[in-house]
Coordinates of C-alpha atoms in Angstrom, one line a residue:
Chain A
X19 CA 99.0 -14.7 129.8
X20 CA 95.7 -15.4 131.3
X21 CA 92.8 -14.2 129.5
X22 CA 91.2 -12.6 132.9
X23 CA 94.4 -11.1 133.6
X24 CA 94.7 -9.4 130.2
X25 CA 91.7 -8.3 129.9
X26 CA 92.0 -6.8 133.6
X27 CA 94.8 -5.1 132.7
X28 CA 92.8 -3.2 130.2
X29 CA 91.4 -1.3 133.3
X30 CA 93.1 -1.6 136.4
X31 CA 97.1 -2.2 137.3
X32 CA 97.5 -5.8 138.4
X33 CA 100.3 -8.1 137.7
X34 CA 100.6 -11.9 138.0
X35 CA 101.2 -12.3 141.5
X36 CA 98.6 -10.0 142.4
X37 CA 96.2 -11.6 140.4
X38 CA 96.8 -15.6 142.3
X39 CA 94.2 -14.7 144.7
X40 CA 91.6 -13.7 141.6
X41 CA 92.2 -16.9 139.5
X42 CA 91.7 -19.0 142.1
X43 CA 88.7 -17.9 142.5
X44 CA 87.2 -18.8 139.4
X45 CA 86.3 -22.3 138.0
X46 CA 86.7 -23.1 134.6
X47 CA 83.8 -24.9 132.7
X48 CA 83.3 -26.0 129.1
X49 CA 79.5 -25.7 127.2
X50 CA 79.1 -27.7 124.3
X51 CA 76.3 -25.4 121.5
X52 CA 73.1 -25.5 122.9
X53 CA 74.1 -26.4 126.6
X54 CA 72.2 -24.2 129.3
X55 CA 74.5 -21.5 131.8
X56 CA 71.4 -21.3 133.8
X57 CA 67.5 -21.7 133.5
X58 CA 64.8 -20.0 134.6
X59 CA 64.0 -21.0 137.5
X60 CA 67.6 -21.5 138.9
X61 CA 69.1 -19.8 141.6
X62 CA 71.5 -17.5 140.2
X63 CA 74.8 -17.4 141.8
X64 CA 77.5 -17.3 138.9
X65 CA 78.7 -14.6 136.9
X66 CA 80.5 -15.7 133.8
X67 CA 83.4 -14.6 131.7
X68 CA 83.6 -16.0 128.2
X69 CA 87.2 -17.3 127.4
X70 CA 86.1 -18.3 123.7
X71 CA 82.4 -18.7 122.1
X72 CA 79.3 -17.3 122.4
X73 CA 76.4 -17.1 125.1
X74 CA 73.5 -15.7 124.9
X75 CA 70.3 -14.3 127.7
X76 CA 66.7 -14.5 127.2
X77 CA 63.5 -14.8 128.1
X78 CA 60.5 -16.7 127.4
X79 CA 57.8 -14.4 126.6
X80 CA 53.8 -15.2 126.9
X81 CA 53.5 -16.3 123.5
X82 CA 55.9 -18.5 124.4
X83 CA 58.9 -16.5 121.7
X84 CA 62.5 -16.4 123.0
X85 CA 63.6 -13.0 123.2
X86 CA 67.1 -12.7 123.4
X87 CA 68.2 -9.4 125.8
X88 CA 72.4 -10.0 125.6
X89 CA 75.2 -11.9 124.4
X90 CA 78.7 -12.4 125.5
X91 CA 82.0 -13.0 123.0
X92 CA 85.0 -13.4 124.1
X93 CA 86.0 -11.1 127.1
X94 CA 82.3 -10.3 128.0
X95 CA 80.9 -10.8 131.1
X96 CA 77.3 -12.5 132.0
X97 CA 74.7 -13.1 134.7
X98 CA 71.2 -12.4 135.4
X99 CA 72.5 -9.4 137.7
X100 CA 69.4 -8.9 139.6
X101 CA 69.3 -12.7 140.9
X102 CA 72.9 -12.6 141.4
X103 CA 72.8 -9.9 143.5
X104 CA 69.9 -11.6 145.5
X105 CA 71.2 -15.3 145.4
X106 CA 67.6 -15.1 143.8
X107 CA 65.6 -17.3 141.2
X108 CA 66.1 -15.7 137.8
X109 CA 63.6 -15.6 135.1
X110 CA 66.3 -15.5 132.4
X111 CA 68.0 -18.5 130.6
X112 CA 72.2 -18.1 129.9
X113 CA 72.7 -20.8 126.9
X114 CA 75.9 -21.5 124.5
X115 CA 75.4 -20.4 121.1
X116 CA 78.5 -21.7 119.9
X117 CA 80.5 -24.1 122.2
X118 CA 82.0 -21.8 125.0
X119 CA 85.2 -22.1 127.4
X120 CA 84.1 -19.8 130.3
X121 CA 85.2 -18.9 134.1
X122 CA 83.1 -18.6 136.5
X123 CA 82.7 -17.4 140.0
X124 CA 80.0 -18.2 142.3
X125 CA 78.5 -15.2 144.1
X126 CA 80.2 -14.8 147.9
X127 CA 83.5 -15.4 146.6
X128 CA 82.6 -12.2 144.5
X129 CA 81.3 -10.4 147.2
X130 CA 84.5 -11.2 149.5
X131 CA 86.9 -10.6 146.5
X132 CA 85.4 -7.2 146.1
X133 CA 85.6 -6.7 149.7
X134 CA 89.5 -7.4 149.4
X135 CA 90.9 -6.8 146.6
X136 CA 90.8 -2.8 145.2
X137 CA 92.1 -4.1 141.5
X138 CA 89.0 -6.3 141.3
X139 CA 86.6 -3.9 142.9
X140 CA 87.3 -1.8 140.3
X141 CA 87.7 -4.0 137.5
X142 CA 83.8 -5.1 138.1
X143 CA 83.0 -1.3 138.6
X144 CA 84.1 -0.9 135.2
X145 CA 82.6 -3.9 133.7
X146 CA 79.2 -3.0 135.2
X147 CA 80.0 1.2 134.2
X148 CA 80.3 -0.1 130.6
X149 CA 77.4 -2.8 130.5
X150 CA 75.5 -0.4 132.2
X151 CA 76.0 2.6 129.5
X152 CA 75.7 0.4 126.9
X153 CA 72.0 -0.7 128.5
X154 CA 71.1 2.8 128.6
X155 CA 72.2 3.6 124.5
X156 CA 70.0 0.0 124.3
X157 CA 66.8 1.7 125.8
X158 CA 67.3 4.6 123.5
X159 CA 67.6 3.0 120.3
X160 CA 64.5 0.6 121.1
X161 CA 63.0 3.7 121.2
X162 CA 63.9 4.8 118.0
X163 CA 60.8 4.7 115.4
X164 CA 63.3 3.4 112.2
X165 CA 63.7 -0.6 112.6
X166 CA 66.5 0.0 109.9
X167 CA 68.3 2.1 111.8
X168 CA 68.8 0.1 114.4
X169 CA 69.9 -2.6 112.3
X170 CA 72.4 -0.4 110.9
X171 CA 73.5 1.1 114.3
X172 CA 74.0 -2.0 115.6
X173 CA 75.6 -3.5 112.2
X174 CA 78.3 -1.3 112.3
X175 CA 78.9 -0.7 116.5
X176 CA 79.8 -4.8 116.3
X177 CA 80.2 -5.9 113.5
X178 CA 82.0 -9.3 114.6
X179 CA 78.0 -10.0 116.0
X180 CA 76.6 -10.1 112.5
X181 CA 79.2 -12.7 111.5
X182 CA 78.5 -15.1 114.1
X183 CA 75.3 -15.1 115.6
X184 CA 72.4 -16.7 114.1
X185 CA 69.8 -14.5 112.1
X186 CA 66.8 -15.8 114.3
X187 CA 68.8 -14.6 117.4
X188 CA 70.1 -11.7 115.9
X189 CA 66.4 -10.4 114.9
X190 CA 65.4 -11.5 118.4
X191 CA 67.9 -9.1 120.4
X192 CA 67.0 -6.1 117.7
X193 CA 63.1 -6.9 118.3
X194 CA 62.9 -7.4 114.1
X195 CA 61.0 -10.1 113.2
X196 CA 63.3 -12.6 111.0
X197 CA 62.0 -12.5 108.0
X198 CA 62.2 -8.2 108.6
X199 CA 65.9 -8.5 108.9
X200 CA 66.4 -10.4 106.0
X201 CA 64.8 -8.6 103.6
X202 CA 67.5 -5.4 105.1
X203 CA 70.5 -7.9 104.9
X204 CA 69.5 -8.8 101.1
X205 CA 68.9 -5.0 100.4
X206 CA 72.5 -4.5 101.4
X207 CA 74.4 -7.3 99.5
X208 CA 72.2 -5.4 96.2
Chain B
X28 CA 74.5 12.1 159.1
X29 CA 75.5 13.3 155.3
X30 CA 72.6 11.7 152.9
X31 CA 75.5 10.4 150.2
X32 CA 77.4 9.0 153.8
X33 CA 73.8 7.0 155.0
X34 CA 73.3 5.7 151.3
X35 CA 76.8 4.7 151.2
X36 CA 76.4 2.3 154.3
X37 CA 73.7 0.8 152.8
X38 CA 76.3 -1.2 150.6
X39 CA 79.4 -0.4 152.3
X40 CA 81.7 0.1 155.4
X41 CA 82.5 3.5 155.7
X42 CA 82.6 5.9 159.0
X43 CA 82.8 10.1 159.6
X44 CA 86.3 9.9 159.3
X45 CA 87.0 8.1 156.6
X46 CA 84.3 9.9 154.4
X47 CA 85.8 13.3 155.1
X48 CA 88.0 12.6 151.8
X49 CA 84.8 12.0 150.0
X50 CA 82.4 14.1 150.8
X51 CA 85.4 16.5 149.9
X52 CA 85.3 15.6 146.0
X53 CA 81.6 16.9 145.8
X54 CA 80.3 20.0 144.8
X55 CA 76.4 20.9 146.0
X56 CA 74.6 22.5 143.4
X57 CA 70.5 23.7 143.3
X58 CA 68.9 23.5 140.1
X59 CA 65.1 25.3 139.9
X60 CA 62.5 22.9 138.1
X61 CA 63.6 22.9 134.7
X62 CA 66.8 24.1 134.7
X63 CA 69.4 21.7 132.4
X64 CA 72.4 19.8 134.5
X65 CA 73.7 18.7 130.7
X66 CA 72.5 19.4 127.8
X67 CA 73.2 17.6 124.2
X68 CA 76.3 18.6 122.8
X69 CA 78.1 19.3 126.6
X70 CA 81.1 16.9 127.3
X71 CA 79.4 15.4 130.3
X72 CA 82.2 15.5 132.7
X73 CA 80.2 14.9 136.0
X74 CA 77.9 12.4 138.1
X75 CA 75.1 13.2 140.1
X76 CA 73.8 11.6 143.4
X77 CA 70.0 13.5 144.0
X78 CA 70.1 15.0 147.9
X79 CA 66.5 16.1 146.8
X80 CA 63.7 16.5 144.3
X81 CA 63.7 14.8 140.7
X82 CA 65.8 14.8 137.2
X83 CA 65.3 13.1 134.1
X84 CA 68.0 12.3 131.6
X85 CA 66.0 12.9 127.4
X86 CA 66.7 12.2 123.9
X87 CA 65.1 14.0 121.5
X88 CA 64.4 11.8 118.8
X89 CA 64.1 12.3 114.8
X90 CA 60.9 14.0 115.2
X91 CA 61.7 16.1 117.9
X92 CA 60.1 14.4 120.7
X93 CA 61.5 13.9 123.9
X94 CA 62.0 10.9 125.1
X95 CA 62.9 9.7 128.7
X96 CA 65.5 7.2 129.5
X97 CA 65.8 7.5 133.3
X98 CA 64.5 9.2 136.5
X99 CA 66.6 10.0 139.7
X100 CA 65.2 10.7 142.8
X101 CA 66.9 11.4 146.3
X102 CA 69.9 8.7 146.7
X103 CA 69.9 8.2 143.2
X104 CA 72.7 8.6 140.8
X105 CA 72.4 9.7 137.2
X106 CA 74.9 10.8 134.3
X107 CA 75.0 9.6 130.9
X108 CA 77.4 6.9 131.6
X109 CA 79.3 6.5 128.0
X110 CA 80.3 10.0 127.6
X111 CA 81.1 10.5 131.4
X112 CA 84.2 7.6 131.0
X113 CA 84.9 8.9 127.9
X114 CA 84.5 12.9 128.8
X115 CA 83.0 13.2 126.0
X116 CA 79.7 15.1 124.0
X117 CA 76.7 13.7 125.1
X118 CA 73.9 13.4 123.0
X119 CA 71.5 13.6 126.4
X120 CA 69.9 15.9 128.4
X121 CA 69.9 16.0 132.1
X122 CA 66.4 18.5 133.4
X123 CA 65.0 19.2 136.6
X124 CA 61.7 17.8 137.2
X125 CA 61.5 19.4 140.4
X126 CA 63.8 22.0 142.1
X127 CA 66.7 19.6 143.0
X128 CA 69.6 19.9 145.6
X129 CA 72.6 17.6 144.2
X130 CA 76.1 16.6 145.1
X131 CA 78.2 16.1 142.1
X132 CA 81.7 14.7 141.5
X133 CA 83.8 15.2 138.0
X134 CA 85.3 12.4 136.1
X135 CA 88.8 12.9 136.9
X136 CA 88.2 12.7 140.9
X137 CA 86.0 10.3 140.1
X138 CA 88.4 7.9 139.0
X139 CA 90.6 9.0 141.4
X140 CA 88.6 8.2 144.2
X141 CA 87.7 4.6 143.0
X142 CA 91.7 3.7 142.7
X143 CA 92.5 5.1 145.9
X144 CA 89.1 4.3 148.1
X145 CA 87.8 0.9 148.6
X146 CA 84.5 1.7 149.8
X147 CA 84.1 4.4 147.1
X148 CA 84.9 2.0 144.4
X149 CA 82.5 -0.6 145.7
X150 CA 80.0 1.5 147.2
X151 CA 80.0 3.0 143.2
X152 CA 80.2 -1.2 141.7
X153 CA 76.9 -1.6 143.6
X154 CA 75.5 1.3 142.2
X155 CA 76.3 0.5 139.0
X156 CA 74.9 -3.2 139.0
X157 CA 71.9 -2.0 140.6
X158 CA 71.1 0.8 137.5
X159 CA 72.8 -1.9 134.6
X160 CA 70.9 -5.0 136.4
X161 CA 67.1 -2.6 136.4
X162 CA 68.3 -1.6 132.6
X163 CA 68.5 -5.2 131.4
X164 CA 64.8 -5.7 133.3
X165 CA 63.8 -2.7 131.2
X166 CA 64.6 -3.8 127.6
X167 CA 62.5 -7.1 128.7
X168 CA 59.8 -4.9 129.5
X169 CA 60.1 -2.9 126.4
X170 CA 60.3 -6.3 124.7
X171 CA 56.8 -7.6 126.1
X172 CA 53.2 -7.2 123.7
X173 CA 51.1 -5.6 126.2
X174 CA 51.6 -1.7 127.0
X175 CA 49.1 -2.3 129.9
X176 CA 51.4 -4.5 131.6
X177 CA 54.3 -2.1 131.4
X178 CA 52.2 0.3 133.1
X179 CA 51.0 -2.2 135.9
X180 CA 54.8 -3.6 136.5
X181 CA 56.1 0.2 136.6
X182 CA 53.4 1.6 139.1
X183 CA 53.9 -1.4 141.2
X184 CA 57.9 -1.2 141.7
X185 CA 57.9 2.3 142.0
X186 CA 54.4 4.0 143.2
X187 CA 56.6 6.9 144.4
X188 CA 57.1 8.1 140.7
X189 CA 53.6 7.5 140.0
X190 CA 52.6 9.9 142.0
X191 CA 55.6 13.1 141.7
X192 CA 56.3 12.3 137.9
X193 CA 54.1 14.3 135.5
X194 CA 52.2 12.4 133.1
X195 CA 53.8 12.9 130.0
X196 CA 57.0 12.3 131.5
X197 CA 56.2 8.9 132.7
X198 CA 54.5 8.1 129.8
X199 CA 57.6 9.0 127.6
X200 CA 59.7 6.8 129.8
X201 CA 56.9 4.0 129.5
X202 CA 56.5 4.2 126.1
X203 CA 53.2 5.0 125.8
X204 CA 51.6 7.9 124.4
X205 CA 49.9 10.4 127.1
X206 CA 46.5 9.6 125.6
X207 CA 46.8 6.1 126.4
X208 CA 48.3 6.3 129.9
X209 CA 45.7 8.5 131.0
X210 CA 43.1 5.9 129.5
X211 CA 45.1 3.1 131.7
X212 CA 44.6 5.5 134.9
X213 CA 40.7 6.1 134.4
X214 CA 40.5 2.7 134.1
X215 CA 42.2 2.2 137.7
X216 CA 40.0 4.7 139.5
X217 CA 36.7 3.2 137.8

């Protein structure tokens, strides 16, 4: 079965004939590791959905440090929603950690499919309802004084992360420095 | 015209008639400054779109501080989105800032609405992107080196809150303590 359509499925009622209209919609697209989604500077008018491998968004701060704010595995769903939602320059750059198979949709297709199709309204309304909470719990633990215990939170909310992203970028998105977070994996494997 | 029927246009089709189904899934509530809409420990079973006044949705951290994750105004929504889908305990409280007229909706006509209403589910989609798309803007801010810059982004997106949010409420949701926001304010007036 289709990826998408699984992973719809996990929210919404839609079955394969149904769900022509969605997939043709959608563009497939391979990244090799490394390869840019979108730069800064870009107009942003894709929103991606990772079929296998690893993305990840950042930023380039004024010291000139990446500073990675998400990443998408498999199933996950990506864009600099702000500039999407404007067809507007983003300031965020989507790159491949790993090499990536991903769909993607460009941004009035979304808007009419929305408009059209109730299964996929509320399929994104979901998507964005989850991303959105998960933002929120984000916020709060940044705020959290203990830089272990967000390591720890985070360790063992996805673990699949600590597997397979990169310790540099995996200090970046908890905002520990790298040599920080090493010092708390060693102190676990003791 | 209803306040929740104007704001929905904004995003979406929607006339008298066919928000008479709507507006029928929302209780209005009043809450005096100060009163709790949730409180930690509640299964948060209902959203809130703000007719009037101000809430503010608090942690209380390890040391007992508050600390806040998000305003609402009028024609905002606000909930604590992860328990809400699951109807479960939140660890959040929702306050009035300022007496507050609100329309709420519970979770299960919630989701009833949004796989029976097109508009409702999209109108709710836009919503949602808007809050998770300003939450991913956040943690970059919360990410940058200078707290004087947080301040100066804040105050110039939204000079509304600067002027109806009490200090050490904005100064919890900045990040900063009270001391230094008012030392950030002098030096605006000077």
């Amino acid at each position: 079965m289709d990826p998408l359509l699984h992973h719809m499925n996990q929210y919404v009622t839609i079955d394969e004939s149904g769900f022509a209209d969605i997939r043709d919609s959608f563009s497939l697209l391979h990244f090799d590791k490394k390869d840019y989604l979108l730069r800064a500077g870009d107009v942003c008018s894709r929103y991606f959905f990772v079929l296998s491998g690893c993305l990840h968004m950042y930023f380039i701060d004024e010291h000139g440090v990446s500073k990675t704010v998400q990443f998408a595995l498999e199933n996950w769903w990506i864009t600099d929603l702000q500039a999407f939602r404007k067809n507007a320059e983003s300031t965020f750059f989507i790159q491949a950690v790993e090499a990536s198979h991903v769909m993607c949709i460009n941004a009035g297709r979304y808007a009419e499919l929305c408009q059209t199709n109730l299964a996929f309204a509320n399929y994104m309304r979901e998507i964005n309802e989850i991303g959105y909470g998960a933002a929120l719990k984000r916020i709060r633990l940044m705020f959290d004084d203990s830089k272990e215990e967000i390591y720890t939170r985070f360790k063992d909310s996805f673990p699949q992360f600590i597997q397979r992203v990169p310790q540099y970028l995996l200090a970046s998105f908890l905002g520990l420095t790298p040599e920080y977070l090493s010092k708390l994996r060693a102190k676990e494997v003791s």
